[in-house]
mmCIF file of C-alpha atoms in Angstrom:
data_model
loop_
_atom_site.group_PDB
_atom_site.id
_atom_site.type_symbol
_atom_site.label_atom_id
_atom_site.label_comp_id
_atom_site.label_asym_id
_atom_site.label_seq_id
_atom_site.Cartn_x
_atom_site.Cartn_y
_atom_site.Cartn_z
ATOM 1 C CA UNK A 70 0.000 0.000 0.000
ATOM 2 C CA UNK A 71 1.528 3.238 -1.172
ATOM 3 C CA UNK A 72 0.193 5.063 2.542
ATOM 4 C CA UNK A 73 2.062 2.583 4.478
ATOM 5 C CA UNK A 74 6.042 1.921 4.611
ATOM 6 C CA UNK A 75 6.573 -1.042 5.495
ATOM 7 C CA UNK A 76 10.927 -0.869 5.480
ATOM 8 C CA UNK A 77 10.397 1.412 8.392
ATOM 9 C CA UNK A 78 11.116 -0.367 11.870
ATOM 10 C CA UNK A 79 8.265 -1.296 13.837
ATOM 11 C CA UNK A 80 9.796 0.816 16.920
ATOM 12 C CA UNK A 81 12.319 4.247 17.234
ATOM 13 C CA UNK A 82 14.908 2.476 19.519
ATOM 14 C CA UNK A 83 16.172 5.747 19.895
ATOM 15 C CA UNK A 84 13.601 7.421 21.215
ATOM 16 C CA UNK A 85 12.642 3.958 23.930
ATOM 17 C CA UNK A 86 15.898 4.341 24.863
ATOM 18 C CA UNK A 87 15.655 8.272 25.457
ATOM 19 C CA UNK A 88 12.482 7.118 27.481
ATOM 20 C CA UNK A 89 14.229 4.859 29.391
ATOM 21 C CA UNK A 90 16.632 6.796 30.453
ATOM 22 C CA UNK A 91 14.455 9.578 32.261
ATOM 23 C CA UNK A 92 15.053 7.358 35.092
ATOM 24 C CA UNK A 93 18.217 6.115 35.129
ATOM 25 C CA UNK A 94 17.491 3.607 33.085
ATOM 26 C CA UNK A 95 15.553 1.775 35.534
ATOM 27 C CA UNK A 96 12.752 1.161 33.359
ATOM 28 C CA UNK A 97 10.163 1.398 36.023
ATOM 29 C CA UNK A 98 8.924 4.913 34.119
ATOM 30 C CA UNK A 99 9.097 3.321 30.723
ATOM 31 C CA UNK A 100 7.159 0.445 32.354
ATOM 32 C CA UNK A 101 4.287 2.660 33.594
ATOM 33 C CA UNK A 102 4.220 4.509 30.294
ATOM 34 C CA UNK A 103 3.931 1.362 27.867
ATOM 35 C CA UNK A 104 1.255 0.073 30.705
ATOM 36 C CA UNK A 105 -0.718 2.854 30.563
ATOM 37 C CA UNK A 106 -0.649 2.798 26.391
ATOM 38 C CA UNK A 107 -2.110 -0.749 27.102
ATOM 39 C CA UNK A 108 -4.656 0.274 29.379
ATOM 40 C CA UNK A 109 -5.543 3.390 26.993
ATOM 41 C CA UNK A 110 -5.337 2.780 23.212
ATOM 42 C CA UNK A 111 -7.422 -0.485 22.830
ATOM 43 C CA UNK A 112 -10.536 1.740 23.070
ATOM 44 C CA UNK A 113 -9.093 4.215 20.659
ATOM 45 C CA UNK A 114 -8.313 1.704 18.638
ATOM 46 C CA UNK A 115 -11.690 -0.368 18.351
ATOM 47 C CA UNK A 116 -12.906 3.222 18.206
ATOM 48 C CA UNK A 117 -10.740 4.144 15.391
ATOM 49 C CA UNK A 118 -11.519 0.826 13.336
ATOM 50 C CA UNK A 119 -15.786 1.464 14.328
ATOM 51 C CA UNK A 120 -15.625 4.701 12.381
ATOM 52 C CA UNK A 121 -14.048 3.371 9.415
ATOM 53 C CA UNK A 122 -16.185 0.822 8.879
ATOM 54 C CA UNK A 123 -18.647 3.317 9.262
ATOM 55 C CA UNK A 124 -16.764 5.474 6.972
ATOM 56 C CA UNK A 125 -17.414 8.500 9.042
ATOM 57 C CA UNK A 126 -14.402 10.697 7.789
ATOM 58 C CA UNK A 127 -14.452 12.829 10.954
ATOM 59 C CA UNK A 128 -14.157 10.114 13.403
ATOM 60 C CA UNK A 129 -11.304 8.744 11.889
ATOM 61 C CA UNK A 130 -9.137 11.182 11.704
ATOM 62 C CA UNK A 131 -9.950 12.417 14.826
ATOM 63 C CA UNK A 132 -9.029 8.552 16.797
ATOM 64 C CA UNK A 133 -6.043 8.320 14.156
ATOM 65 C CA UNK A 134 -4.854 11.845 15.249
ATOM 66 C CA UNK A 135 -5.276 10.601 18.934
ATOM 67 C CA UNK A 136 -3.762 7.142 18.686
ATOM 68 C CA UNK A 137 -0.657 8.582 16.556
ATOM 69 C CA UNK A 138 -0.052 11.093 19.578
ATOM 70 C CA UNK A 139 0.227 8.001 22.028
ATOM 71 C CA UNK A 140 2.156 6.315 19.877
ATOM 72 C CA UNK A 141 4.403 8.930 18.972
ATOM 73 C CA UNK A 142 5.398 9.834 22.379
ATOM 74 C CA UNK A 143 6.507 5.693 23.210
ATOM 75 C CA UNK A 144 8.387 5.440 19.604
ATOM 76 C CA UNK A 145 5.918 3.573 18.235
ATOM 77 C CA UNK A 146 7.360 4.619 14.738
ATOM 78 C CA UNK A 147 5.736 2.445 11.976
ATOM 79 C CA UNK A 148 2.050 2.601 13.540
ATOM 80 C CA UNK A 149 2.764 6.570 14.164
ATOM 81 C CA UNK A 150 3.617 6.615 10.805
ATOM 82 C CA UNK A 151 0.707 4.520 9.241
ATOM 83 C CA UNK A 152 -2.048 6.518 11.498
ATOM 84 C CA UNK A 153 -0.237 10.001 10.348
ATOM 85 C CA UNK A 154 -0.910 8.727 7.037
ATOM 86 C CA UNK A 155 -4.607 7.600 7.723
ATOM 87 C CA UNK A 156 -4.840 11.295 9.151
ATOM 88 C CA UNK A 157 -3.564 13.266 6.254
ATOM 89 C CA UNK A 158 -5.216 11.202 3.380
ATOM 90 C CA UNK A 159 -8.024 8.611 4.704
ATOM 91 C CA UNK A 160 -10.037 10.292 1.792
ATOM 92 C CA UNK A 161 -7.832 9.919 -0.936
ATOM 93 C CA UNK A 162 -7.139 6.394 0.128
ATOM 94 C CA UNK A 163 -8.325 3.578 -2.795
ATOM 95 C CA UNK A 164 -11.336 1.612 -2.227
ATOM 96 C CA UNK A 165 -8.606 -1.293 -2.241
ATOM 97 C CA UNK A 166 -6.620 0.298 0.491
ATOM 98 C CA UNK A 167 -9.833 0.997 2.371
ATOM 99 C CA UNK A 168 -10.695 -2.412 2.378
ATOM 100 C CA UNK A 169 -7.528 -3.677 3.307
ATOM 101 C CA UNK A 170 -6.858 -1.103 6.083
ATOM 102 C CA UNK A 171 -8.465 -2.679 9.076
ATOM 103 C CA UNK A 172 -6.428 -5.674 8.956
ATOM 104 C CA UNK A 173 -3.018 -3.782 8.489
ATOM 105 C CA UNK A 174 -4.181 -1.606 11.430
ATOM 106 C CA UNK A 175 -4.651 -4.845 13.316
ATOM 107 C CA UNK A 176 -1.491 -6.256 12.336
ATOM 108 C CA UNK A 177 0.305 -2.908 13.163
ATOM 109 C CA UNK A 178 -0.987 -2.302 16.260
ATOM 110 C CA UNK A 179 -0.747 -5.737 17.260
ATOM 111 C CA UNK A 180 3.024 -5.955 16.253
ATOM 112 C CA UNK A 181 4.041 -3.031 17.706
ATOM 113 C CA UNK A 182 2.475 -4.157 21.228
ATOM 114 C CA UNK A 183 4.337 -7.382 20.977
ATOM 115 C CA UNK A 184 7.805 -5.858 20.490
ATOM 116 C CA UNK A 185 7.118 -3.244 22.789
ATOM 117 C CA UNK A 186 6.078 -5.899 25.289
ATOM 118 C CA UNK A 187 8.771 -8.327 24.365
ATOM 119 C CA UNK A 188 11.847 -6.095 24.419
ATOM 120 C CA UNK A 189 11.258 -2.882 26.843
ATOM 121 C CA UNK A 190 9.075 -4.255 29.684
ATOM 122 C CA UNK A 191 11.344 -5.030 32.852
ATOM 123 C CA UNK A 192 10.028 -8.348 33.738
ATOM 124 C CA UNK A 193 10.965 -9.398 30.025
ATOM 125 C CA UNK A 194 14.512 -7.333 30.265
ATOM 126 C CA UNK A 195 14.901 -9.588 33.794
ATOM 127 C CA UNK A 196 14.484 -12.719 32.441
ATOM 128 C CA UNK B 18 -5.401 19.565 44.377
ATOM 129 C CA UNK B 19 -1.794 20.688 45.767
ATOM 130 C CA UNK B 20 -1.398 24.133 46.183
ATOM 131 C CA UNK B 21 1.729 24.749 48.091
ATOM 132 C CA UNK B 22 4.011 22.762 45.448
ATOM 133 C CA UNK B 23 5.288 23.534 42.152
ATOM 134 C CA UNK B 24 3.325 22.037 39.406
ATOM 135 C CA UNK B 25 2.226 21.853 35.643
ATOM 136 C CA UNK B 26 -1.241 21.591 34.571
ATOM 137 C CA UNK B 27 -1.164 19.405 31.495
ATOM 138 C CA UNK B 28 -4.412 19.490 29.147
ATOM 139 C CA UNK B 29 -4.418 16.610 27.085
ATOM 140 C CA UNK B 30 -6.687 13.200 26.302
ATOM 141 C CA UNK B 31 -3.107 11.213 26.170
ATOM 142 C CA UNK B 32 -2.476 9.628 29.432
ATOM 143 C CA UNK B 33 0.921 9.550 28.899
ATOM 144 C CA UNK B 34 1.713 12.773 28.036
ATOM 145 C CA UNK B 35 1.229 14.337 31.823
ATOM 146 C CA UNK B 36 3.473 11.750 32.841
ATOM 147 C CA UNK B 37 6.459 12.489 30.558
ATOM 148 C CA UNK B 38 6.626 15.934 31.149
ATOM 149 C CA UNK B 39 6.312 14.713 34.871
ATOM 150 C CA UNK B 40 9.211 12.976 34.727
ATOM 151 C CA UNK B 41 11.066 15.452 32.273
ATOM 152 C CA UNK B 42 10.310 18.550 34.665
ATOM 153 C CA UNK B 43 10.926 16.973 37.890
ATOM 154 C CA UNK B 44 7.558 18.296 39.131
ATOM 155 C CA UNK B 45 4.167 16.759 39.317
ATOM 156 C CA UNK B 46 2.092 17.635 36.368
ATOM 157 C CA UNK B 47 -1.981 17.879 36.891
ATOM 158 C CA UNK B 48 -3.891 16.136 34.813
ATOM 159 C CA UNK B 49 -6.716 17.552 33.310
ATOM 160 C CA UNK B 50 -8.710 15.703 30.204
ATOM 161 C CA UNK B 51 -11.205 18.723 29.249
ATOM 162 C CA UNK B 52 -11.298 22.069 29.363
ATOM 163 C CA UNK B 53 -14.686 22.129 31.682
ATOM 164 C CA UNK B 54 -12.680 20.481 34.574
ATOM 165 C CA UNK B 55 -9.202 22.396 34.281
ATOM 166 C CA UNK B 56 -11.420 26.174 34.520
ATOM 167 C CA UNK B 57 -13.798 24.541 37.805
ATOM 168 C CA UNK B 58 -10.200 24.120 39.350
ATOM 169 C CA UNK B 59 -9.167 27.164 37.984
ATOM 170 C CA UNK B 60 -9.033 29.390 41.327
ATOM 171 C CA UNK B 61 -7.160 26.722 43.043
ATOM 172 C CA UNK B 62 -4.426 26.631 40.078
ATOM 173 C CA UNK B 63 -1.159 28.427 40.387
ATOM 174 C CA UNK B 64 0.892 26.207 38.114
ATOM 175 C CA UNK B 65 4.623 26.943 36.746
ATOM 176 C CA UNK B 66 3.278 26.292 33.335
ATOM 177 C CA UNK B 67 0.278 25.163 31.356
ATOM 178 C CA UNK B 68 0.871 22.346 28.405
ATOM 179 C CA UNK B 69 -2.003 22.653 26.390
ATOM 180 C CA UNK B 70 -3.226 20.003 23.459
ATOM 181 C CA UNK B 71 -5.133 21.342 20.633
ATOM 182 C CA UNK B 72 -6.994 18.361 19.884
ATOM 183 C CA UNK B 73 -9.277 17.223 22.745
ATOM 184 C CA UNK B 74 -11.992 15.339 21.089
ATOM 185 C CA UNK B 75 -14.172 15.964 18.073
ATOM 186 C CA UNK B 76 -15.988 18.951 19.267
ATOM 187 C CA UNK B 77 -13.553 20.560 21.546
ATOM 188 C CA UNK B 78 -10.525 22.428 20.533
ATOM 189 C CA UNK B 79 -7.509 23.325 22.859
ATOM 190 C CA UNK B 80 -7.203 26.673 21.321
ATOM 191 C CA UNK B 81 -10.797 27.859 22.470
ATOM 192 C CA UNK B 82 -9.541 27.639 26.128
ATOM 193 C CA UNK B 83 -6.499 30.534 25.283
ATOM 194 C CA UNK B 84 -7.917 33.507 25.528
ATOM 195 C CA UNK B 85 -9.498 32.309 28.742
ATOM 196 C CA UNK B 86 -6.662 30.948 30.109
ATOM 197 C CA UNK B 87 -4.589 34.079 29.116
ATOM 198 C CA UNK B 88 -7.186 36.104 30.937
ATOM 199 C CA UNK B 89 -7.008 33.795 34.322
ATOM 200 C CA UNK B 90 -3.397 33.597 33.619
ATOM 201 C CA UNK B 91 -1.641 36.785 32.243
ATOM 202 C CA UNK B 92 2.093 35.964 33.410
ATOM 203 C CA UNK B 93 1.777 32.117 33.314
ATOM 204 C CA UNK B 94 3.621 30.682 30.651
ATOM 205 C CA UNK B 95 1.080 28.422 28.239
ATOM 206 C CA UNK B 96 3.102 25.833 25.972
ATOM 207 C CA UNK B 97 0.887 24.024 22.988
ATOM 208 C CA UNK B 98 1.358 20.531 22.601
ATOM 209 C CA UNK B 99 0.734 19.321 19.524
ATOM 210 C CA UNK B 100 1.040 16.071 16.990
ATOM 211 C CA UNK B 101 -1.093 18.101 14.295
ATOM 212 C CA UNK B 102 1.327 18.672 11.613
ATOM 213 C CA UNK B 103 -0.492 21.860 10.385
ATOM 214 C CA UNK B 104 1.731 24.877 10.949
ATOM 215 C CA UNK B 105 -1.662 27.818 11.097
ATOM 216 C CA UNK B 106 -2.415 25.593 13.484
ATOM 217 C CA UNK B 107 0.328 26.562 15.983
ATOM 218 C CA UNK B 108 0.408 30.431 14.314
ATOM 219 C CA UNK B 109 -2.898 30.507 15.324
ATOM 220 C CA UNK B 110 -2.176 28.939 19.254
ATOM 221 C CA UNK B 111 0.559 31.956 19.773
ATOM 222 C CA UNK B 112 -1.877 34.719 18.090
ATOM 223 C CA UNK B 113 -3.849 33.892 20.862
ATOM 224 C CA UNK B 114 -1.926 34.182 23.666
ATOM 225 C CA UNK B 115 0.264 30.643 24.007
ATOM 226 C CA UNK B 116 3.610 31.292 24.519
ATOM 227 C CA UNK B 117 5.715 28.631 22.820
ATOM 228 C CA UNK B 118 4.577 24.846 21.387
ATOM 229 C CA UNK B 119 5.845 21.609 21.062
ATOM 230 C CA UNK B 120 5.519 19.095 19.151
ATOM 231 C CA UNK B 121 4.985 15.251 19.786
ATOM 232 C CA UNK B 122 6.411 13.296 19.670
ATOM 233 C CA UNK B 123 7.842 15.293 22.863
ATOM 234 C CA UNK B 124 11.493 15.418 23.119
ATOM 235 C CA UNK B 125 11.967 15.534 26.804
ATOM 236 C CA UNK B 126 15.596 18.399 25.848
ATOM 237 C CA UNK B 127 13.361 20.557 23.629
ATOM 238 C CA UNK B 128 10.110 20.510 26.893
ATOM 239 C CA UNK B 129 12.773 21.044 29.425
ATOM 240 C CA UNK B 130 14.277 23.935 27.471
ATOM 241 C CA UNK B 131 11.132 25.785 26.240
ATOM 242 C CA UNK B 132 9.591 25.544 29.593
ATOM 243 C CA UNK B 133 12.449 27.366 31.488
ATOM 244 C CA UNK B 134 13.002 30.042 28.379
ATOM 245 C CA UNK B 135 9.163 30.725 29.121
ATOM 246 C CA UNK B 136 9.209 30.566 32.635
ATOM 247 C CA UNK B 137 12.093 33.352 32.677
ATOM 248 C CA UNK B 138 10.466 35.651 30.071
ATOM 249 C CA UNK B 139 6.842 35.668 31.995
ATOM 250 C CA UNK B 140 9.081 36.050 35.194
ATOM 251 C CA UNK B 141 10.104 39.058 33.723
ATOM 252 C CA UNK B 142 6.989 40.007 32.405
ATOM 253 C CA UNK B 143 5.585 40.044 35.455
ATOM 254 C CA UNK B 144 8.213 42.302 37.282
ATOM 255 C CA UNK B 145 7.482 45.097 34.775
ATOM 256 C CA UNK B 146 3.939 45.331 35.316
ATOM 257 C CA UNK B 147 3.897 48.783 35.703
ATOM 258 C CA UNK B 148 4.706 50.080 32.131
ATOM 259 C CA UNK B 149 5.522 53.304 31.830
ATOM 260 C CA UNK B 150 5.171 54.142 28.624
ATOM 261 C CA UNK B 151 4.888 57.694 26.793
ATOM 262 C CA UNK B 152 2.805 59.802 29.017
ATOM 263 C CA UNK B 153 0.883 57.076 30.937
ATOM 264 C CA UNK B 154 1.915 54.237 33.493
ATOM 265 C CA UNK B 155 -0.593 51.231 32.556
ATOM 266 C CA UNK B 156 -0.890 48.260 34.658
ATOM 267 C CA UNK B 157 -2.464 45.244 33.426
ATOM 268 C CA UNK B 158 -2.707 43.124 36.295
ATOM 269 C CA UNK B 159 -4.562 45.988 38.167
ATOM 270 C CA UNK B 160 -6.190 47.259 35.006
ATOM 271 C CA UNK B 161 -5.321 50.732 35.589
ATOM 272 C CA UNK B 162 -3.953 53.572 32.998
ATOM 273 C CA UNK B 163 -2.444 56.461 35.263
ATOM 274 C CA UNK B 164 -1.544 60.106 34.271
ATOM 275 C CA UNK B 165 -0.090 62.925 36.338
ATOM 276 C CA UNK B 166 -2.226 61.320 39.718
ATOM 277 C CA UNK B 167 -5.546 60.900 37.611
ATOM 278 C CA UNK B 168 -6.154 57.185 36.984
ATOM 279 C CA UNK B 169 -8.713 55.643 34.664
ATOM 280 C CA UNK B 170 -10.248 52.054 34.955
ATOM 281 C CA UNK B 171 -10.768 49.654 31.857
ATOM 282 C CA UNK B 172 -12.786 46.196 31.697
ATOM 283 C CA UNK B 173 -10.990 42.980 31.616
ATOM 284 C CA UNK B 174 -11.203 42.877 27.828
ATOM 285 C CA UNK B 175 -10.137 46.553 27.201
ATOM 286 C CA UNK B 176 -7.239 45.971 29.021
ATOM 287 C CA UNK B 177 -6.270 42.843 27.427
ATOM 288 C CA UNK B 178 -6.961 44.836 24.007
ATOM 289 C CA UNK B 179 -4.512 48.040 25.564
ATOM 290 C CA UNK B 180 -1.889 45.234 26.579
ATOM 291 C CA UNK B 181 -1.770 43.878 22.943
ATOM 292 C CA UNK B 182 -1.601 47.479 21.413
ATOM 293 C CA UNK B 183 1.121 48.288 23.352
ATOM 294 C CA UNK B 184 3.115 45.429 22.782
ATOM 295 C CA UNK B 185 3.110 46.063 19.173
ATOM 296 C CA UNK B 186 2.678 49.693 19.570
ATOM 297 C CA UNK B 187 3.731 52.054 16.646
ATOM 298 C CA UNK B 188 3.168 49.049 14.514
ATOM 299 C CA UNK B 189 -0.528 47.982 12.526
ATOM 300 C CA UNK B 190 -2.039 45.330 14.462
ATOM 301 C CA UNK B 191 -4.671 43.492 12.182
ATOM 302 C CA UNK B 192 -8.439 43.533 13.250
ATOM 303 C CA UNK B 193 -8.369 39.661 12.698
ATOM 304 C CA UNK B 194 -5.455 39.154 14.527
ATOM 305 C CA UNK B 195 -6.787 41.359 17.432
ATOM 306 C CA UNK B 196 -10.229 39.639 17.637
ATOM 307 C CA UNK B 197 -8.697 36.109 17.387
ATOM 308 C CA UNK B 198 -6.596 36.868 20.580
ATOM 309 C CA UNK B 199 -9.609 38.639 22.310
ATOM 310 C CA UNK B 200 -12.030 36.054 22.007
ATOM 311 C CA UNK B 201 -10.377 33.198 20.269
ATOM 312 C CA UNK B 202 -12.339 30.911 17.571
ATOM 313 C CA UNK B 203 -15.536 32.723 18.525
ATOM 314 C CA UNK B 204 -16.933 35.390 15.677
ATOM 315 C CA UNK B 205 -17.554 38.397 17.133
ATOM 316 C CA UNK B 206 -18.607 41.917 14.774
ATOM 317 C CA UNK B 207 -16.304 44.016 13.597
ATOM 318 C CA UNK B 208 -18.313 46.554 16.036
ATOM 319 C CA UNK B 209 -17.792 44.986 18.707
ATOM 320 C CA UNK B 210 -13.983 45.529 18.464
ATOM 321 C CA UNK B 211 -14.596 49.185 17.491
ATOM 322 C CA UNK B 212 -16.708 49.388 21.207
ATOM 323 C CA UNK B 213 -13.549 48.266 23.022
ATOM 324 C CA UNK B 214 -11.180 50.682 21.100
ATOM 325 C CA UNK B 215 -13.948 53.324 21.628
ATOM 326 C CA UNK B 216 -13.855 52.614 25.342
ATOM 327 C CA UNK B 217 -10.439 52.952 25.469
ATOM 328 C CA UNK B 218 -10.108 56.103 23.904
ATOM 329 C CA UNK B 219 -12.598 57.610 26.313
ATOM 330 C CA UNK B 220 -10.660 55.703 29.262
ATOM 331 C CA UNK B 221 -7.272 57.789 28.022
ATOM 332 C CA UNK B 222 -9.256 60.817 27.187
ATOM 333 C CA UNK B 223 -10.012 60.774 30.818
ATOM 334 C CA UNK B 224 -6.572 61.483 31.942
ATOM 335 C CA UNK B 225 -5.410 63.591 29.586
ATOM 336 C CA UNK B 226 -3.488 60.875 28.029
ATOM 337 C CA UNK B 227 -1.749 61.999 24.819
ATOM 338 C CA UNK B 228 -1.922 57.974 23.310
ATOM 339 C CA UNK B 229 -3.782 57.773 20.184
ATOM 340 C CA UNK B 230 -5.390 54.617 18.725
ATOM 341 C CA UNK B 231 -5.575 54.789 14.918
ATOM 342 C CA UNK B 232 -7.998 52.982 12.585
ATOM 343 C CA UNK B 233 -6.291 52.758 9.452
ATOM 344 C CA UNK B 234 -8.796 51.377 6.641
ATOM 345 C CA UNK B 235 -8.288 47.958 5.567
ATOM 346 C CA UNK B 236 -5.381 47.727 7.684
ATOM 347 C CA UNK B 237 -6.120 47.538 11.187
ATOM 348 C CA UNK B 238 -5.229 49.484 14.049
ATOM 349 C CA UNK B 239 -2.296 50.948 15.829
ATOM 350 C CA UNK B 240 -1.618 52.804 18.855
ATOM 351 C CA UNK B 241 0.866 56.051 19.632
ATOM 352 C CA UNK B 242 2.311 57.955 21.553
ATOM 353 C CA UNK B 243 3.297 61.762 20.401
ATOM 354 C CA UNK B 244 3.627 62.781 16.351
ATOM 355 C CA UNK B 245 1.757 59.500 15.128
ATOM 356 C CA UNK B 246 2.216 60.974 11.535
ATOM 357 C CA UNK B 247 6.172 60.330 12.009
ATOM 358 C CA UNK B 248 5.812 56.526 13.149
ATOM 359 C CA UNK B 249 2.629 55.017 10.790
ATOM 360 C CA UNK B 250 3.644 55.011 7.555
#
């Protein structure tokens, strides 16, 4: 999909690790941050993925302009990237690319979790 | 709601955003999610700054809460926070009274730095609120214009609208540009403005004040002090 660069890596390790370091490189505020994103964006999201299938143009920019936010600020990079581009074009998008978005959102959102997860939560770093 | 602390007020729908410039500043930062809530707390708010989002949900906007803010406010510094990549956007956030923006994602060097850069300059501000300035000595915070003993009284508004015309006095302040940091996103009538100005003229007419405020047609309007012939071109 032409909206959607998929070379770009999932997370900005430079930016996580800038996070991380805020205190001391604990990773107890990095830990909270990432916890609350869990707690916060699944609504957003199922939100987000409501009003396009409800092709309501002002809904969706509006959640993708609220999930790209959180996910900008925890280096989220490729989904940050992908809602930025939902934002700025979601009506110039193909009917193809409409159709396909919801599952590319999914598997986004649901990547980027994972990795986040995997390699920047303490009690994964621990182990 | 702690009072005797230093603190931020953060407006924003992201959870985590409070919470990074928590841990960027050092100092708690008060969450607020709407505009509604942050102005019930208002009297009990003395913050070091105010991080504002633009976007709060689909029918609020951050920057309708400026000039009200600004008015609560008038030497607290207000940063915008913004993801919207839409540079009017942020233009229009500093017409009306925000002090500096940044964008997300936030880079905790570039929040640390803009906050204490705005923190000094309101700091300052604030010490010189007494201007004395041609003939008069105007003070904002008390909303007084004073002359040779003989002091005049102007409305919250008015003064805001004096405060602006100074700072950009001997220069051609738009009509837009005033109304927009007056009453924000609202429309008000171009006679409406002209009522303010009006009253402000009588307020410096009072003392004796030689300060003129100029309409100049299609342009906007400018206030000076002395020969304005030699300073509006």
């Amino acid at each position: 999909m032409s909206y959607f660069d998929s070379k770009l890596p999932v997370l900005d390790l430079e930016m996580l690790a800038t996070l991380r370091s805020l205190d001391e490189d604990k990773g107890f505020f990095l830990n909270e941050l990432i916890e609350l994103y869990r707690l916060d964006s699944p609504v957003i999201f199922e939100n987000l993925l409501k009003a396009h299938a409800e092709a309501s143009v002002k809904h969706v920019v509006f959640y993708a302009h609220r999930l790209k936010g959180m996910s900008s600020n925890l280096g989220i990079l490729r989904f940050y990237r992908l809602l930025e581009s939902i934002e700025k074009s979601y009506t110039q998008l193909s009917p193809r690319e409409l159709l396909e978005m919801e599952d590319l959102l999914r598997q986004e959102y649901e990547l980027a979790l994972a990795q986040l997860v995997q390699d920047w939560c303490i009690q994964n770093l621990a182990s | 709601m702690e009072t005797n602390s230093r603190y931020t007020v953060t407006l924003d729908d992201d959870s985590t955003v409070p919470k990074i410039i928590a841990q960027v500043t050092g100092i708690p930062s008060h969450a607020f999610q709407n505009g509604d809530a942050l102005l019930k707390k208002a009297e009990s708010l003395d913050p070091v700054a105010f991080f504002l989002d633009i976007h709060l949900d689909t029918h609020t906007n951050g920057l309708d809460l400026l000039p009200e803010l600004r008015r609560r406010w008038p030497f607290h510094p207000i940063l915008v926070v913004t993801g919207d990549p839409k540079d009017e956007l942020i233009g229009q956030a500093l017409a009306m009274g925000a002090n500096d923006f940044i964008r997300k994602p936030i880079n905790p060097t570039e929040l640390i730095g803009r906050m204490h850069a705005r923190v000094l300059e309101m700091a300052a501000r604030k010490k010189i609120d007494v201007l004395e300035i041609g003939d008069i000595c105007f003070s904002p915070s008390q909303a007084t214009i004073t002359k040779n003993g003989k002091i005049t009284y102007l409305p919250k508004l008015e003064t805001q609208l004096f405060a602006i015309l100074i700072e950009q006095r001997d220069m051609i302040s738009s009509r837009e540009e005033l109304k927009q940091r007056l009453w924000g996103r609202i429309a008000v009538s171009e006679n409406t403005l002209d009522r303010k100005i009006s009253d402000i003229r009588k307020a410096l007419s009072e003392i004796g004040s030689t300060c003129v405020i100029q309409s100049h047609y299609r342009k906007g309007i400018s206030l000076s002090f002395g020969n304005i012939d030699k300073k509006i071109s």
